[in-house]
């Protein structure tokens, strides 16, 4: 088997990444994943050779109940091109102990552009395949173009249909009742055993020919590496046949539900035009920032407000997460405020503000359209922080008064008096909540009834958020309601005093992680960085510096902060390989990319202002590895997590909203700090 060596290049700051392929290393190609999404929650994704390595890879994953209830509709297509009477296979798939076909051998270039692009050279004939998701429908178009169509006898395109929940796998032995109906320009297929819309496949230039087949044991190496089932059987209803003749191009459309075709080139132009508007805000930050800004669109979805108005939300990560409240408001400043997309930010705020219940925003919206889940202590507090950053970034002050202020007050007042999960303000003013069996903070891994990182009671970052929330309202209410502002100011002062007394660990020079009836948990974790990075700190300047210094020396890695110090006996250096070991490692040493944002922010706050140039250089050095990483896993994205030990392999989601957002925000913070010199 021949392998593939890659040469990567970006021609200019706004140009797409090009990967030039040469025979050498196929494995590296299978680790590079592309992703395209739309505002419905639909997406398409695979590797740069088109070989699916996850059950979540496919050419059309639609949202049956936008933006959730995602259905793997069209898994892949296999192409065969006839040139001068000889047939060439262009697709690549993995089966147990083998690859077949070996289409990657003809792949000469992959472009990570608005439409992902594969360029094949077949005996001197160039075929370009481009994949583009519709803007406003569960639909995808696959565009083929041949440079010398007279040499090409036929292009045969065989679709492989999954029509399953995107978390599941299809097996030929499972009950299925595929019904295929031919149409003038293609076919419609549905599985009458599952509650999913039909899949429509059609083309104006390629003719459909029924030829039903089952193909067995497609192998997904990334699922296998995660200790999951990684074999799937797929159904192919037939083949589309295109005889190029004088026509240089052909398109195959797939729609989940209603039939939908669209103008390929016009859609590309519209999408580029929209991106050009918001990337202008980050062009001065360099190529990586521009690519991250473009990628930020992948996470934004439409979600109606509680009263049915146009709202929005932020998906936490691909390939498997929907929208989570905590992730949304950690990510919103980087994704939408750094790029000056204030109207979109307002829509997100309205969606969550309209879903506040007992002072809590949803921890997450249900993956299948059910009732929201409220099992989080910090998501609502992050809403308050994001609201403050919205105004600081130049957001509408009236929107603050009309929407954000009432929501923020409702959050703080309900939290103070008491809400779900035993969350309330104790007599010392600090926020407490949860029990030994709950996982209400962002460190939320759980096995059965066991909370892996049980941080109930008074957690350090929760109370840093709680303190900042009160300071924010004290400041924002000064002109409109001085009495209320004074109340919040007094409460903030009480919280700050109790915070220092409760959390500062003088022998170690860092903050305790959590305090409850069992005592003080002095685990060295990154959560304490928020006590420095948030808009208001309850710590003295000297103690802020001590926290930053400690975390820099113990938890900082090139890809973010470790979730636990390596010296701790519970430390887990590798994330995986099976489900239980992943859960136990998730917050016990695993590196989190999003934490680089708070760390950089905290570092710049406490750094010696007389050494600005050196501080900027150091901060940029800490961010430099992300410039490399965005070409290694999810192209243009930042992964969710990384192994605690070097070389810090990327793990989890290959595209994580708060990771992208916080790297982008950190770059903007460094630029602002440098400019203020």
XYZ file of C-alpha atoms in Angstrom:
677
model
C 0.000 0.000 0.000
C 1.325 3.424 -0.912
C 1.182 6.193 1.664
C 0.872 9.935 1.329
C 3.224 12.722 2.314
C 1.663 16.151 2.814
C 3.013 19.589 2.070
C 0.885 22.345 3.585
C 0.866 25.974 2.577
C -1.197 29.105 2.957
C -0.569 31.484 0.076
C -1.743 34.632 1.894
C -3.500 35.603 5.088
C -7.016 35.127 3.685
C -6.181 32.242 1.372
C -7.336 28.701 2.135
C -4.998 26.020 3.397
C -3.680 23.792 0.604
C -2.394 20.301 1.270
C -0.279 18.945 -1.565
C -0.249 15.157 -1.409
C 2.620 12.910 -2.422
C 3.160 9.169 -1.871
C 4.456 8.747 1.680
C 2.213 8.925 4.778
C -1.483 8.061 4.634
C -1.829 7.983 8.414
C -1.175 11.699 8.794
C -3.861 12.411 6.204
C -6.384 10.359 8.122
C -5.787 12.540 11.194
C -6.656 15.781 9.378
C -10.393 16.448 9.445
C -12.471 19.055 7.660
C -15.851 20.404 8.722
C -18.583 22.507 7.138
C -21.818 23.476 8.876
C -24.879 25.656 8.515
C -27.171 27.547 10.864
C -29.648 24.661 11.024
C -27.182 22.438 12.859
C -26.485 20.336 9.765
C -22.903 19.535 8.841
C -20.598 17.524 6.602
C -17.171 16.297 7.614
C -14.463 13.773 6.798
C -10.708 13.523 6.337
C -8.648 15.178 3.630
C -8.572 11.952 1.608
C -12.337 11.508 1.958
C -11.969 8.364 4.055
C -14.374 8.376 6.997
C -12.605 7.556 10.246
C -15.543 8.212 12.590
C -19.201 7.239 12.696
C -19.770 11.018 12.724
C -18.097 11.576 9.359
C -20.388 11.968 6.390
C -21.392 14.140 3.466
C -24.770 15.064 4.948
C -25.653 14.990 8.614
C -28.960 16.816 8.810
C -30.813 18.292 11.777
C -34.309 16.831 11.763
C -35.337 19.164 14.601
C -33.001 22.131 14.023
C -30.485 22.536 15.474
C -30.647 19.037 17.000
C -31.898 15.486 16.312
C -29.085 14.970 13.842
C -29.359 12.212 11.277
C -26.448 10.656 9.402
C -28.095 10.650 5.986
C -25.445 10.357 3.271
C -22.325 8.694 4.607
C -20.140 8.846 1.513
C -19.956 8.395 -2.246
C -17.576 6.217 -4.231
C -16.524 7.475 -7.638
C -15.117 5.578 -10.589
C -13.799 7.499 -13.582
C -13.351 5.870 -16.970
C -10.447 7.372 -18.949
C -9.499 6.021 -22.361
C -11.376 2.837 -21.594
C -9.670 2.209 -18.232
C -11.541 2.502 -14.902
C -10.002 4.360 -11.957
C -11.337 4.267 -8.372
C -11.175 7.676 -6.662
C -12.646 6.926 -3.232
C -10.799 5.645 -0.177
C -12.368 3.523 2.560
C -10.932 1.438 5.355
C -11.993 -2.110 6.088
C -10.479 -4.567 8.594
C -6.760 -4.865 7.794
C -7.035 -3.120 4.431
C -7.954 -0.028 2.462
C -10.155 -0.337 -0.582
C -10.394 1.349 -2.999
C -7.101 3.260 -3.017
C -8.297 6.506 -4.525
C -5.903 8.539 -2.388
C -3.168 7.472 -4.812
C -4.670 9.830 -7.416
C -5.302 12.701 -4.996
C -2.806 15.510 -5.624
C -4.306 18.394 -3.671
C -6.818 19.187 -0.936
C -7.997 22.761 -0.379
C -9.682 23.819 2.853
C -11.781 26.471 1.143
C -15.391 27.679 1.384
C -16.248 24.491 -0.471
C -13.777 21.767 0.457
C -11.936 20.703 -2.660
C -10.252 17.473 -3.760
C -8.110 17.503 -6.904
C -7.298 14.204 -8.620
C -4.861 13.525 -11.439
C -5.872 10.454 -13.441
C -3.394 9.661 -16.176
C -2.975 13.364 -16.967
C -6.685 14.208 -16.666
C -7.637 16.491 -13.765
C -10.889 15.982 -11.882
C -11.900 18.406 -9.138
C -14.499 17.427 -6.559
C -15.986 20.146 -4.352
C -18.367 19.674 -1.416
C -20.649 22.458 -0.212
C -23.421 22.512 2.379
C -26.569 24.544 1.705
C -26.972 27.713 3.756
C -30.556 27.177 4.877
C -31.455 23.529 4.313
C -30.422 20.000 5.216
C -28.770 19.638 1.842
C -25.354 19.169 0.307
C -24.005 19.513 -3.219
C -21.067 17.577 -4.641
C -19.671 19.354 -7.690
C -17.441 17.554 -10.192
C -15.407 19.282 -12.881
C -13.181 17.627 -15.505
C -10.527 19.569 -17.407
C -10.719 17.449 -20.571
C -14.205 15.866 -20.641
C -13.745 14.266 -24.094
C -11.132 11.877 -22.670
C -13.454 10.785 -19.870
C -15.871 8.070 -20.864
C -18.016 8.079 -17.712
C -18.062 9.106 -14.082
C -19.910 6.629 -11.898
C -21.009 7.956 -8.499
C -22.252 5.411 -5.962
C -23.899 6.901 -2.818
C -23.849 5.066 0.508
C -26.819 5.737 2.751
C -26.886 5.451 6.543
C -30.180 7.140 7.576
C -29.526 6.699 11.288
C -29.058 8.689 14.447
C -25.598 10.193 14.115
C -24.482 8.594 17.398
C -25.449 5.105 16.213
C -24.104 2.636 13.650
C -26.001 0.770 10.960
C -25.792 -2.993 10.777
C -27.256 -5.152 8.033
C -28.667 -7.512 10.677
C -30.677 -4.779 12.377
C -34.300 -4.289 11.292
C -34.588 -2.025 8.272
C -37.145 -1.517 5.560
C -35.568 0.625 2.897
C -38.027 1.950 0.365
C -36.529 3.371 -2.805
C -38.546 5.378 -5.277
C -37.001 6.526 -8.520
C -37.721 10.039 -9.762
C -37.055 11.749 -13.096
C -33.707 13.079 -11.844
C -32.731 10.567 -9.186
C -34.303 8.731 -6.276
C -35.834 8.997 -2.807
C -34.958 6.542 -0.053
C -36.339 6.097 3.437
C -36.112 3.497 6.154
C -39.605 2.812 7.373
C -38.226 1.343 10.592
C -36.890 4.658 11.918
C -38.380 8.096 12.508
C -36.241 10.022 10.062
C -37.114 12.112 7.004
C -36.431 10.549 3.593
C -33.180 11.197 1.769
C -33.442 12.575 -1.755
C -30.559 12.117 -4.195
C -30.742 13.786 -7.581
C -28.724 15.278 -10.413
C -29.493 17.229 -13.569
C -26.724 15.640 -15.632
C -26.104 12.226 -14.097
C -28.661 9.479 -14.601
C -29.628 7.205 -11.738
C -29.466 3.470 -12.284
C -30.869 1.194 -9.580
C -28.335 -1.344 -8.335
C -29.026 -2.047 -4.647
C -26.061 -3.334 -2.651
C -24.980 -3.761 0.958
C -21.306 -3.131 1.715
C -20.033 -4.633 4.952
C -17.620 -3.676 7.718
C -16.570 -0.156 6.906
C -14.044 0.511 9.652
C -13.814 3.753 11.661
C -10.371 3.916 13.226
C -11.046 6.918 15.453
C -14.002 5.164 17.090
C -11.911 2.041 17.612
C -9.166 4.140 19.198
C -11.763 5.441 21.660
C -12.726 1.907 22.667
C -16.021 2.048 20.764
C -17.545 -0.110 18.075
C -16.008 0.957 14.809
C -17.619 -1.181 12.111
C -20.626 -0.280 9.989
C -22.602 -1.780 7.115
C -23.920 0.708 4.548
C -26.607 0.485 1.924
C -26.214 1.747 -1.628
C -29.418 1.985 -3.711
C -27.629 2.351 -7.040
C -25.300 4.505 -9.061
C -25.420 7.877 -10.816
C -23.778 7.833 -14.238
C -22.460 10.968 -15.911
C -21.266 10.954 -19.503
C -19.292 14.211 -19.700
C -19.157 14.744 -23.455
C -18.897 18.510 -23.897
C -20.013 19.223 -20.318
C -17.143 19.907 -17.980
C -19.133 19.710 -14.748
C -21.850 17.811 -12.969
C -23.507 18.103 -9.554
C -25.060 15.550 -7.246
C -27.456 16.877 -4.621
C -28.600 15.215 -1.415
C -31.432 16.531 0.752
C -32.838 15.223 4.001
C -36.566 15.830 3.945
C -37.811 18.245 1.311
C -35.998 18.353 -1.999
C -33.574 21.250 -2.148
C -31.040 22.203 -4.776
C -29.088 25.426 -4.815
C -26.760 27.467 -6.942
C -23.306 26.207 -6.025
C -21.250 29.228 -7.088
C -23.726 31.767 -5.743
C -23.712 30.038 -2.358
C -19.913 30.145 -2.269
C -19.943 33.879 -3.087
C -22.584 34.656 -0.465
C -20.728 32.748 2.234
C -17.410 34.410 1.426
C -19.061 37.825 1.380
C -20.532 37.274 4.831
C -17.217 36.070 6.235
C -15.310 38.966 4.694
C -17.376 41.379 6.785
C -16.564 39.957 10.186
C -12.970 38.814 9.593
C -11.986 42.453 9.021
C -12.083 42.865 12.794
C -9.265 40.339 13.246
C -7.116 40.728 10.126
C -4.555 42.708 12.125
C -4.100 39.669 14.391
C -2.614 37.482 11.652
C -3.382 34.386 9.626
C -4.344 32.102 12.506
C -6.843 34.631 13.842
C -8.412 35.005 10.406
C -8.781 31.249 10.034
C -10.239 30.910 13.532
C -12.682 33.734 12.828
C -13.849 31.950 9.698
C -14.164 28.723 11.647
C -16.163 30.452 14.382
C -19.189 30.381 12.068
C -19.325 26.612 12.373
C -20.673 26.814 15.917
C -23.455 29.378 15.423
C -26.955 27.990 14.955
C -30.442 29.403 14.813
C -32.554 28.618 17.865
C -35.846 30.444 18.390
C -36.363 32.436 21.571
C -38.989 31.343 24.096
C -41.540 33.675 22.464
C -40.792 32.401 18.963
C -38.557 35.238 17.785
C -35.336 34.795 15.815
C -32.752 33.605 18.290
C -29.407 31.868 18.141
C -27.146 29.597 20.119
C -23.624 28.174 20.030
C -22.887 24.483 19.558
C -20.240 23.343 22.009
C -18.228 21.144 19.676
C -18.031 18.765 16.753
C -18.652 16.070 16.045
C -21.013 15.220 18.905
C -22.069 18.156 21.146
C -25.168 20.323 20.855
C -25.544 23.700 22.610
C -24.503 24.004 26.244
C -25.054 27.171 28.286
C -21.649 27.203 29.954
C -19.805 26.656 26.671
C -21.982 29.234 24.932
C -21.108 32.107 27.231
C -17.457 31.230 27.632
C -17.242 31.100 23.833
C -19.447 34.069 22.935
C -16.879 36.840 23.596
C -14.239 35.219 21.397
C -16.551 34.034 18.642
C -18.891 37.017 18.352
C -17.479 40.024 20.207
C -13.905 39.789 18.914
C -15.420 39.666 15.421
C -17.904 42.509 16.198
C -20.981 40.407 15.447
C -23.136 42.180 18.012
C -26.511 41.417 16.425
C -25.779 37.695 16.531
C -24.590 38.032 20.126
C -27.885 39.727 21.024
C -29.805 36.837 19.500
C -27.846 34.366 21.614
C -28.478 36.382 24.766
C -32.205 36.618 23.991
C -32.494 32.866 23.503
C -30.975 32.072 26.878
C -32.538 34.992 28.750
C -35.941 33.756 27.591
C -35.177 30.310 29.032
C -34.133 31.405 32.522
C -35.835 29.265 35.149
C -35.376 29.869 38.873
C -32.423 32.072 38.032
C -30.730 29.406 35.909
C -30.050 29.354 32.198
C -30.039 25.878 30.643
C -26.913 23.855 31.203
C -27.760 22.409 27.825
C -30.600 22.167 25.371
C -31.776 18.633 24.758
C -30.161 16.714 21.886
C -33.571 15.598 20.641
C -35.710 18.673 21.271
C -36.924 17.819 24.788
C -36.999 20.142 27.772
C -33.788 22.031 28.646
C -31.489 20.639 31.342
C -30.496 22.928 34.233
C -27.800 20.922 36.040
C -25.086 23.574 36.201
C -23.994 26.035 38.856
C -21.770 28.200 36.663
C -23.520 28.519 33.278
C -25.746 31.340 34.575
C -22.776 33.164 36.094
C -20.932 32.987 32.771
C -23.999 34.667 31.229
C -23.336 37.660 33.521
C -19.649 37.784 32.569
C -20.472 37.588 28.844
C -23.061 40.356 29.272
C -20.420 42.627 30.778
C -17.962 41.831 28.009
C -20.686 42.569 25.454
C -21.011 46.137 26.736
C -17.251 46.578 27.108
C -16.746 45.484 23.496
C -19.145 48.122 22.220
C -22.499 46.367 22.425
C -25.749 48.291 22.643
C -26.251 49.915 26.067
C -30.028 49.874 25.612
C -29.900 46.133 25.056
C -28.124 45.893 28.387
C -30.894 47.814 30.104
C -33.781 46.024 28.404
C -32.555 42.413 28.273
C -29.257 41.764 29.993
C -29.720 43.660 33.255
C -33.060 42.014 34.165
C -31.606 38.597 33.340
C -28.431 39.206 35.364
C -30.409 40.442 38.364
C -32.712 37.420 38.209
C -29.681 35.132 38.214
C -27.977 36.728 41.215
C -31.154 37.101 43.263
C -32.320 33.522 42.749
C -28.841 32.203 43.454
C -28.665 34.231 46.656
C -32.021 33.065 48.005
C -31.651 29.494 46.728
C -32.396 27.506 43.603
C -32.051 23.970 42.231
C -29.425 21.490 43.488
C -29.046 23.211 46.840
C -27.439 26.284 45.296
C -27.582 29.317 47.622
C -25.465 32.020 49.240
C -24.150 30.939 52.626
C -24.048 33.301 55.619
C -20.507 34.336 54.676
C -21.782 35.436 51.250
C -20.060 32.647 49.306
C -22.004 30.510 46.869
C -22.407 26.839 47.667
C -24.275 24.009 46.021
C -24.537 20.388 45.033
C -23.708 17.167 46.808
C -21.110 14.427 46.627
C -22.986 12.784 43.751
C -23.538 15.895 41.610
C -21.268 17.449 39.017
C -22.429 21.048 38.686
C -19.153 22.746 37.715
C -17.400 22.500 34.360
C -15.413 19.561 35.736
C -18.436 17.353 35.224
C -17.226 13.842 34.377
C -19.337 11.117 35.958
C -19.432 7.313 36.021
C -22.811 6.104 37.211
C -23.371 7.818 40.562
C -19.679 8.649 40.946
C -18.732 12.239 40.238
C -15.097 11.831 39.177
C -14.157 15.334 40.263
C -16.597 15.964 43.090
C -16.390 19.700 43.676
C -19.598 20.309 45.589
C -19.871 22.977 48.247
C -17.897 26.163 47.647
C -15.784 25.896 44.490
C -13.103 28.468 43.794
C -14.025 29.550 40.244
C -17.733 29.568 41.088
C -17.119 32.135 43.778
C -14.765 34.118 41.576
C -17.613 34.312 39.059
C -20.062 35.123 41.860
C -17.857 37.971 43.083
C -17.362 39.421 39.595
C -21.103 39.228 38.920
C -21.844 41.402 41.940
C -19.115 43.887 41.054
C -20.478 44.133 37.510
C -24.009 44.939 38.654
C -22.741 47.348 41.290
C -20.934 49.289 38.576
C -23.630 49.052 35.903
C -26.468 50.101 38.207
C -24.761 53.207 39.602
C -26.490 55.694 37.331
C -29.887 54.011 36.983
C -30.409 52.704 40.541
C -27.816 53.884 43.114
C -29.483 52.031 46.001
C -29.349 48.697 44.197
C -25.783 49.423 43.129
C -24.783 50.028 46.729
C -26.367 46.731 47.810
C -24.424 44.813 45.187
C -21.229 46.628 46.169
C -21.635 45.667 49.841
C -22.344 42.067 48.888
C -19.307 42.003 46.606
C -17.102 43.250 49.437
C -18.431 40.546 51.769
C -17.793 37.890 49.118
C -14.249 39.138 48.526
C -13.377 38.999 52.224
C -14.817 35.517 52.633
C -13.148 34.389 49.415
C -9.675 35.243 50.670
C -10.308 33.717 54.087
C -11.770 30.525 52.646
C -9.653 29.835 49.586
C -6.205 31.326 50.077
C -3.751 28.606 51.040
C -0.875 30.511 52.542
C 1.642 27.655 52.886
C 1.339 26.824 49.186
C 0.752 30.288 47.753
C -2.241 29.232 45.706
C -5.988 28.884 46.119
C -7.834 25.891 47.485
C -9.975 24.323 44.808
C -13.069 23.536 46.840
C -14.352 23.718 50.408
C -17.173 21.669 51.917
C -18.051 19.847 55.123
C -15.252 17.361 54.396
C -12.690 20.157 54.612
C -10.385 22.021 52.229
C -9.411 20.498 48.900
C -6.031 22.007 48.065
C -5.693 20.175 44.731
C -3.610 22.245 42.342
C -6.053 22.860 39.513
C -6.493 25.593 36.898
C -9.881 26.779 38.178
C -8.220 29.417 40.357
C -6.963 31.310 37.298
C -10.446 32.822 36.995
C -9.936 34.611 40.307
C -7.337 36.679 38.441
C -8.623 36.807 34.855
C -12.264 37.799 35.427
C -13.251 41.492 35.242
C -12.962 41.887 39.031
C -10.615 39.944 41.309
C -11.188 39.294 45.020
C -7.419 38.864 45.494
C -4.697 41.361 46.290
C -2.221 42.103 43.458
C 0.485 40.084 45.211
C -1.733 37.028 45.505
C -2.867 37.371 41.910
C 0.777 37.246 40.840
C 1.372 34.207 43.021
C -1.499 32.322 41.379
C -0.268 33.103 37.871
C 3.315 32.177 38.762
C 2.235 28.878 40.305
C 0.095 27.831 37.350
C 2.756 28.914 34.864
C 5.301 26.672 36.567
C 3.040 23.648 37.127
C 0.031 23.496 34.799
C 0.928 25.475 31.678
C 1.594 23.472 28.497
C 1.888 24.552 24.854
C -1.813 23.668 24.367
C -3.401 25.157 27.493
C -3.546 24.325 31.191
C -3.559 20.878 32.739
C -6.643 20.111 34.803
C -4.492 18.715 37.634
C -0.858 18.960 38.643
C 1.392 16.115 37.494
C 2.600 15.539 41.057
C -0.900 14.666 42.231
C -1.334 10.871 42.650
C -4.648 11.077 40.761
C -2.958 12.569 37.690
C -3.748 10.825 34.404
C -1.223 11.568 31.644
C -3.191 10.093 28.727
C -6.841 10.545 27.772
C -8.096 7.080 26.828
C -8.296 4.547 25.406
C -11.676 3.303 26.689
C -14.731 5.120 27.997
C -14.016 4.658 31.704
C -10.383 5.707 31.436
C -11.407 8.757 29.399
C -13.920 9.835 32.030
C -11.344 9.365 34.785
C -8.747 11.395 32.882
C -11.089 14.133 31.612
C -10.347 16.535 34.481
C -7.514 14.698 36.188
C -4.575 15.941 34.147
C -5.985 16.346 30.651
C -5.043 19.692 29.068
C -7.876 22.063 28.137
C -7.257 24.470 25.283
C -9.870 27.016 26.353
C -7.967 27.774 29.544
C -5.219 29.502 27.548
C -7.569 32.493 27.274
C -7.971 33.106 31.018
C -4.287 32.357 31.568
C -3.092 34.907 28.994
C -5.569 37.449 30.352
C -4.366 36.884 33.916
C -0.702 36.982 32.892
C -1.112 40.339 31.148
C -2.973 41.736 34.161
C -0.165 40.981 36.610
C 2.837 41.435 34.301
C 5.296 44.254 34.934
C 3.996 47.143 32.793
C 7.537 48.426 32.272
C 8.359 45.281 30.281
C 5.533 45.359 27.757
C 7.566 44.199 24.791
C 8.858 41.181 26.699
C 5.373 40.422 28.005
C 3.918 40.519 24.497
C 6.692 38.291 23.202
C 6.119 35.786 25.995
C 2.342 35.710 25.489
C 2.746 35.213 21.749
C 5.219 32.427 22.397
C 2.637 30.645 24.556
C 0.103 30.955 21.744
C 2.462 29.894 18.956
C 1.714 26.175 19.085
C -1.917 26.826 18.233
C -0.713 28.232 14.896
C 0.605 24.754 14.161
C -2.232 22.829 15.760
C -4.946 24.268 13.500
C -3.375 22.313 10.618
C -3.024 19.023 12.495
C -6.479 17.768 13.558
C -9.612 19.774 12.799
C -8.386 22.024 9.996
C -8.858 25.641 11.041
C -10.106 24.603 14.492
C -8.773 23.996 17.987
C -9.427 20.659 19.655
C -11.340 20.261 22.884
C -8.566 18.643 24.931
C -5.024 17.281 24.795
C -3.078 14.626 26.670
C -1.561 15.890 29.889
C 1.887 14.590 28.987
C 3.974 15.637 25.997
C 3.543 15.536 23.033
C -0.012 16.513 24.071
C -1.926 14.649 21.382
C -5.281 16.273 20.540
C -8.299 14.414 21.919
C -12.051 14.810 22.255
C -13.856 17.058 19.801
C -11.709 18.098 16.866
C -13.546 21.430 16.754
C -14.476 22.954 20.124
C -16.223 26.317 20.388
C -14.612 27.632 23.543
C -11.160 26.457 22.451
C -11.432 28.371 19.170
C -12.961 31.348 20.962
C -10.410 31.655 23.728
C -7.384 31.318 21.458
C -8.874 34.022 19.244
C -9.718 36.222 22.234
C -6.247 35.704 23.695
C -4.652 36.905 20.469
C -6.857 39.993 20.581
C -5.950 40.635 24.231
C -2.236 40.510 23.422
C -2.712 42.952 20.537
C -4.692 45.347 22.761
C -2.058 45.134 25.480
C 0.703 45.877 22.972
C -1.240 48.783 21.469
C -1.772 50.346 24.900
C 1.985 50.801 25.316
